[in-house]
């Protein structure tokens, strides 16, 4: 199935998929544990000690593959973000910093003012379910997973550095804007300039513009990955029932990376 069709079908069935995730026995237990015990957790140490709540939080921030690194996670959550040398500022995975900011522990890993807030708890549960649904979609179609990741984060993107620090967002925007993967070889500031020349980042606040970028990304991604976008009759009917396909034009550009480097831009690291 083509990426664009997969995204459309996902959007059409999103609410049902969220319900299915919530009704899964394991997920339901973790949601219940989080709801019942998060308000009583008073430190980063207590969080990592509560296996069910800790696992819920790590899955909510797409850090399931790092669940067993409890010592590292605890140290990161106990960091002082105002100290540039602290662990949370030295880790390269932006999802850990995102989790740090959302949990809001005191700099020494002490109590968070968020944990007893019902609205915050509800947002965390929504994040948990949304994350599992997106990950499930990515297992079926990698391109759709990347596109849905972009749609989920687009409204929070304020600078090109928000894109460049996130692997999936970087892939999405390079495909959508016709920039080659080789652009990652140049200095990160120069990368930001190249993106800015191609697209006004303020447009990401417009849902219609986000959908247009998804259409562009889907077409380029499927062409590069050699995905057969032909569908059978049933899928075609489903796609038509979801929404009319969007048309858009895009131009893939070629960048002379060696020339950029010769002109004074170092390698991206």
Short mmCIF file of C-alpha atoms in Angstrom, two decimals:
data_model
loop_
_atom_site.label_atom_id
_atom_site.label_comp_id
_atom_site.label_asym_id
_atom_site.label_seq_id
_atom_site.Cartn_x
_atom_site.Cartn_y
_atom_site.Cartn_z
CA UNK A 1 0.00 0.00 0.00
CA UNK A 2 1.31 3.47 -0.87
CA UNK A 3 2.30 5.83 1.92
CA UNK A 4 -0.35 8.43 1.15
CA UNK A 5 -3.13 5.85 1.20
CA UNK A 6 -1.79 4.35 4.43
CA UNK A 7 -1.82 7.79 6.08
CA UNK A 8 -5.38 8.47 4.90
CA UNK A 9 -6.63 5.12 6.17
CA UNK A 10 -4.90 5.72 9.48
CA UNK A 11 -6.50 9.14 9.85
CA UNK A 12 -9.92 7.66 9.04
CA UNK A 13 -9.62 4.92 11.66
CA UNK A 14 -7.56 6.78 14.26
CA UNK A 15 -10.23 6.90 16.98
CA UNK A 16 -10.94 3.18 16.65
CA UNK A 17 -7.23 2.40 16.81
CA UNK A 18 -6.86 4.48 19.97
CA UNK A 19 -9.72 2.51 21.52
CA UNK A 20 -8.09 -0.77 20.55
CA UNK A 21 -4.80 0.29 22.11
CA UNK A 22 -6.57 1.34 25.31
CA UNK A 23 -8.43 -1.98 25.50
CA UNK A 24 -5.31 -4.10 25.16
CA UNK A 25 -4.84 -5.89 28.51
CA UNK A 26 -1.18 -4.91 29.02
CA UNK A 27 -1.73 -1.31 27.99
CA UNK A 28 -4.84 -1.01 30.15
CA UNK A 29 -2.90 -2.24 33.20
CA UNK A 30 -0.16 0.32 32.63
CA UNK A 31 -2.66 3.15 32.13
CA UNK A 32 -4.43 2.13 35.34
CA UNK A 33 -1.15 1.94 37.26
CA UNK A 34 -0.14 5.38 36.01
CA UNK A 35 -3.52 6.91 36.93
CA UNK A 36 -3.54 5.33 40.37
CA UNK A 37 0.06 5.95 41.45
CA UNK A 38 1.65 8.84 39.57
CA UNK A 39 0.41 11.46 42.06
CA UNK A 40 2.17 9.64 44.91
CA UNK A 41 5.56 9.49 43.18
CA UNK A 42 7.83 12.11 44.71
CA UNK A 43 11.16 11.65 42.96
CA UNK A 44 12.94 10.31 39.89
CA UNK A 45 14.20 7.47 42.08
CA UNK A 46 10.64 6.47 42.98
CA UNK A 47 9.57 6.66 39.34
CA UNK A 48 12.17 4.20 38.04
CA UNK A 49 11.45 1.91 41.04
CA UNK A 50 7.78 1.57 40.03
CA UNK A 51 8.11 -0.77 37.06
CA UNK A 52 4.60 -0.32 35.66
CA UNK A 53 4.49 3.48 35.90
CA UNK A 54 8.08 3.81 34.68
CA UNK A 55 7.34 1.57 31.69
CA UNK A 56 4.21 3.59 30.90
CA UNK A 57 6.23 6.83 30.88
CA UNK A 58 9.04 5.41 28.76
CA UNK A 59 6.57 4.03 26.21
CA UNK A 60 4.72 7.35 26.12
CA UNK A 61 7.93 9.06 24.98
CA UNK A 62 8.90 6.35 22.49
CA UNK A 63 11.77 5.18 24.70
CA UNK A 64 10.68 1.58 25.07
CA UNK A 65 14.02 0.31 23.76
CA UNK A 66 15.78 2.12 26.62
CA UNK A 67 13.58 0.88 29.47
CA UNK A 68 16.35 -1.26 30.93
CA UNK A 69 18.69 1.72 31.27
CA UNK A 70 17.13 2.76 34.56
CA UNK A 71 20.33 4.18 36.07
CA UNK A 72 20.95 6.40 33.05
CA UNK A 73 17.31 7.56 32.90
CA UNK A 74 17.24 8.36 36.61
CA UNK A 75 20.48 10.35 36.36
CA UNK A 76 19.11 12.27 33.37
CA UNK A 77 15.87 13.07 35.21
CA UNK A 78 17.87 14.25 38.22
CA UNK A 79 19.96 16.59 36.06
CA UNK A 80 19.93 20.36 36.31
CA UNK A 81 18.98 21.55 32.85
CA UNK A 82 20.52 24.97 33.56
CA UNK A 83 23.93 23.25 33.74
CA UNK A 84 25.19 22.79 30.18
CA UNK A 85 27.43 19.93 31.30
CA UNK A 86 24.61 17.96 32.96
CA UNK A 87 23.67 14.56 31.56
CA UNK A 88 20.29 15.63 30.16
CA UNK A 89 22.07 18.26 28.06
CA UNK A 90 24.74 15.84 26.85
CA UNK A 91 22.51 13.01 25.69
CA UNK A 92 21.89 13.04 21.94
CA UNK A 93 18.39 11.52 21.98
CA UNK A 94 15.93 14.47 21.97
CA UNK A 95 13.18 12.23 23.34
CA UNK A 96 14.91 12.07 26.72
CA UNK A 97 14.98 15.86 26.95
CA UNK A 98 11.32 15.93 25.89
CA UNK A 99 10.48 13.51 28.70
CA UNK A 100 12.57 15.52 31.17
CA UNK A 101 10.69 18.71 30.33
CA UNK A 102 7.26 17.06 30.44
CA UNK A 103 7.79 15.32 33.78
CA UNK A 104 9.14 18.45 35.42
CA UNK A 105 11.14 16.97 38.29
CA UNK A 106 13.11 19.37 40.49
CA UNK A 107 16.78 19.69 39.38
CA UNK A 108 17.86 17.09 41.94
CA UNK A 109 15.14 14.68 40.85
CA UNK A 110 12.79 15.84 43.58
CA UNK A 111 8.99 16.22 43.42
CA UNK A 112 7.21 17.34 40.27
CA UNK A 113 4.38 19.86 40.42
CA UNK A 114 2.73 18.11 37.47
CA UNK A 115 1.99 14.69 38.88
CA UNK A 116 -1.17 15.54 40.82
CA UNK A 117 -2.64 17.65 38.00
CA UNK A 118 -5.58 15.75 36.39
CA UNK A 119 -5.21 17.63 33.10
CA UNK A 120 -1.52 16.72 32.89
CA UNK A 121 -2.32 13.10 33.67
CA UNK A 122 -4.93 13.04 30.90
CA UNK A 123 -2.44 14.51 28.42
CA UNK A 124 0.09 11.82 29.34
CA UNK A 125 -2.46 9.06 28.78
CA UNK A 126 -3.37 10.56 25.40
CA UNK A 127 0.33 10.74 24.53
CA UNK A 128 0.78 7.09 25.53
CA UNK A 129 -2.06 5.86 23.33
CA UNK A 130 -1.08 8.10 20.40
CA UNK A 131 2.50 6.88 20.55
CA UNK A 132 1.50 3.20 20.48
CA UNK A 133 -0.86 3.77 17.56
CA UNK A 134 1.79 5.60 15.53
CA UNK A 135 4.35 2.88 16.26
CA UNK A 136 1.88 0.24 15.14
CA UNK A 137 1.34 2.14 11.90
CA UNK A 138 5.10 2.38 11.35
CA UNK A 139 5.42 -1.40 11.67
CA UNK A 140 3.03 -1.80 8.74
CA UNK A 141 4.39 1.07 6.64
CA UNK A 142 7.62 2.87 7.55
CA UNK A 143 6.84 5.87 5.36
CA UNK A 144 3.41 6.27 6.94
CA UNK A 145 5.01 6.11 10.38
CA UNK A 146 7.39 8.93 9.47
CA UNK A 147 4.56 11.01 7.99
CA UNK A 148 2.35 10.51 11.06
CA UNK A 149 5.27 11.41 13.32
CA UNK A 150 5.58 14.67 11.41
CA UNK A 151 1.86 15.40 11.62
CA UNK A 152 1.94 14.83 15.38
CA UNK A 153 4.87 17.18 15.92
CA UNK A 154 4.39 19.81 13.21
CA UNK A 155 2.61 22.37 15.39
CA UNK A 156 5.47 22.25 17.91
CA UNK A 157 8.23 22.92 15.35
CA UNK A 158 9.52 26.47 15.77
CA UNK A 159 12.99 26.38 14.18
CA UNK A 160 14.81 24.20 11.70
CA UNK A 161 16.98 22.96 14.54
CA UNK A 162 13.85 21.30 15.98
CA UNK A 163 13.74 19.34 12.73
CA UNK A 164 17.45 18.59 12.45
CA UNK A 165 17.73 17.11 15.94
CA UNK A 166 14.94 14.60 15.19
CA UNK A 167 15.85 11.77 12.79
CA UNK A 168 12.32 11.15 11.52
CA UNK A 169 11.55 14.84 11.06
CA UNK A 170 14.83 15.29 9.19
CA UNK A 171 13.99 12.44 6.81
CA UNK A 172 10.47 13.76 6.29
CA UNK A 173 11.51 17.32 5.46
CA UNK A 174 14.35 16.28 3.17
CA UNK A 175 11.96 14.12 1.17
CA UNK A 176 9.14 16.67 1.19
CA UNK A 177 11.39 19.54 0.10
CA UNK A 178 13.47 17.57 -2.39
CA UNK A 179 16.74 17.83 -0.48
CA UNK A 180 19.17 14.89 -0.85
CA UNK A 181 20.24 12.84 2.17
CA UNK A 182 23.82 13.91 1.45
CA UNK A 183 22.96 17.32 2.89
CA UNK A 184 23.58 15.86 6.37
CA UNK A 185 27.29 15.96 5.52
CA UNK A 186 27.41 19.74 5.82
CA UNK A 187 27.47 21.94 8.91
CA UNK A 188 24.19 21.98 10.82
CA UNK A 189 23.84 25.76 10.50
CA UNK A 190 24.20 25.46 6.74
CA UNK A 191 21.58 22.70 6.72
CA UNK A 192 19.17 25.04 8.49
CA UNK A 193 19.86 27.69 5.85
CA UNK A 194 19.14 25.24 3.03
CA UNK A 195 15.81 24.25 4.59
CA UNK A 196 14.90 27.89 5.15
CA UNK A 197 15.57 28.66 1.50
CA UNK A 198 13.11 25.95 0.47
CA UNK A 199 10.28 26.50 2.93
CA UNK A 200 8.87 29.08 5.37
CA UNK A 201 8.73 27.19 8.65
CA UNK A 202 5.88 29.39 9.91
CA UNK A 203 3.63 27.62 7.39
CA UNK A 204 3.71 24.53 9.60
CA UNK A 205 1.08 26.21 11.77
CA UNK A 206 -1.35 25.75 8.86
CA UNK A 207 -2.93 22.24 8.83
CA UNK A 208 -3.55 22.49 5.09
CA UNK A 209 0.15 23.14 4.51
CA UNK A 210 1.02 20.16 6.69
CA UNK A 211 -1.24 17.95 4.55
CA UNK A 212 0.40 19.24 1.37
CA UNK A 213 3.83 18.36 2.75
CA UNK A 214 2.59 14.88 3.63
CA UNK A 215 1.44 14.42 0.03
CA UNK A 216 4.81 15.53 -1.29
CA UNK A 217 6.69 13.33 1.16
CA UNK A 218 4.56 10.30 0.32
CA UNK A 219 5.14 10.60 -3.42
CA UNK A 220 8.91 11.05 -3.08
CA UNK A 221 9.29 8.40 -0.39
CA UNK A 222 7.43 5.77 -2.39
CA UNK A 223 9.41 6.62 -5.54
CA UNK A 224 12.76 6.36 -3.73
CA UNK A 225 11.86 3.20 -1.83
CA UNK A 226 10.30 1.58 -4.89
CA UNK A 227 6.95 1.06 -3.19
CA UNK A 228 4.18 -0.10 -5.51
CA UNK A 229 1.32 2.34 -4.99
CA UNK A 230 -1.17 0.33 -7.03
CA UNK A 231 -4.05 -0.91 -4.93
CA UNK A 232 -6.78 -3.44 -5.33
CA UNK A 233 -10.41 -2.46 -5.83
CA UNK A 234 -11.33 -2.69 -2.16
CA UNK A 235 -8.49 -0.44 -1.07
CA UNK A 236 -9.32 2.05 -3.79
CA UNK A 237 -12.91 2.26 -2.59
CA UNK A 238 -11.69 2.72 0.98
CA UNK A 239 -9.34 5.49 -0.07
CA UNK A 240 -12.07 7.29 -1.99
CA UNK A 241 -14.36 7.03 1.01
CA UNK A 242 -11.74 8.60 3.26
CA UNK A 243 -11.00 11.65 1.16
CA UNK A 244 -10.05 12.77 -2.30
CA UNK A 245 -6.36 12.49 -2.97
CA UNK A 246 -4.40 15.75 -2.93
CA UNK A 247 -2.42 16.95 -5.88
CA UNK A 248 0.74 18.96 -5.52
CA UNK A 249 3.93 19.69 -7.37
CA UNK A 250 7.45 19.36 -6.07
CA UNK A 251 10.94 19.70 -7.45
CA UNK A 252 13.83 17.56 -6.29
CA UNK A 253 17.04 19.55 -6.27
CA UNK A 254 20.63 18.38 -6.46
CA UNK A 255 23.19 19.88 -4.10
CA UNK A 256 26.92 19.81 -4.78
CA UNK A 257 28.07 18.74 -1.30
CA UNK A 258 31.81 18.87 -2.04
CA UNK A 259 31.40 22.43 -3.32
CA UNK A 260 29.62 23.46 -0.14
CA UNK A 261 32.37 21.94 1.99
CA UNK A 262 35.06 23.68 -0.09
CA UNK A 263 33.32 26.97 0.51
CA UNK A 264 33.93 26.75 4.21
CA UNK A 265 31.29 24.47 5.65
CA UNK A 266 32.52 21.58 7.75
CA UNK A 267 31.13 18.09 8.03
CA UNK A 268 27.99 17.52 9.98
CA UNK A 269 28.67 15.74 13.24
#
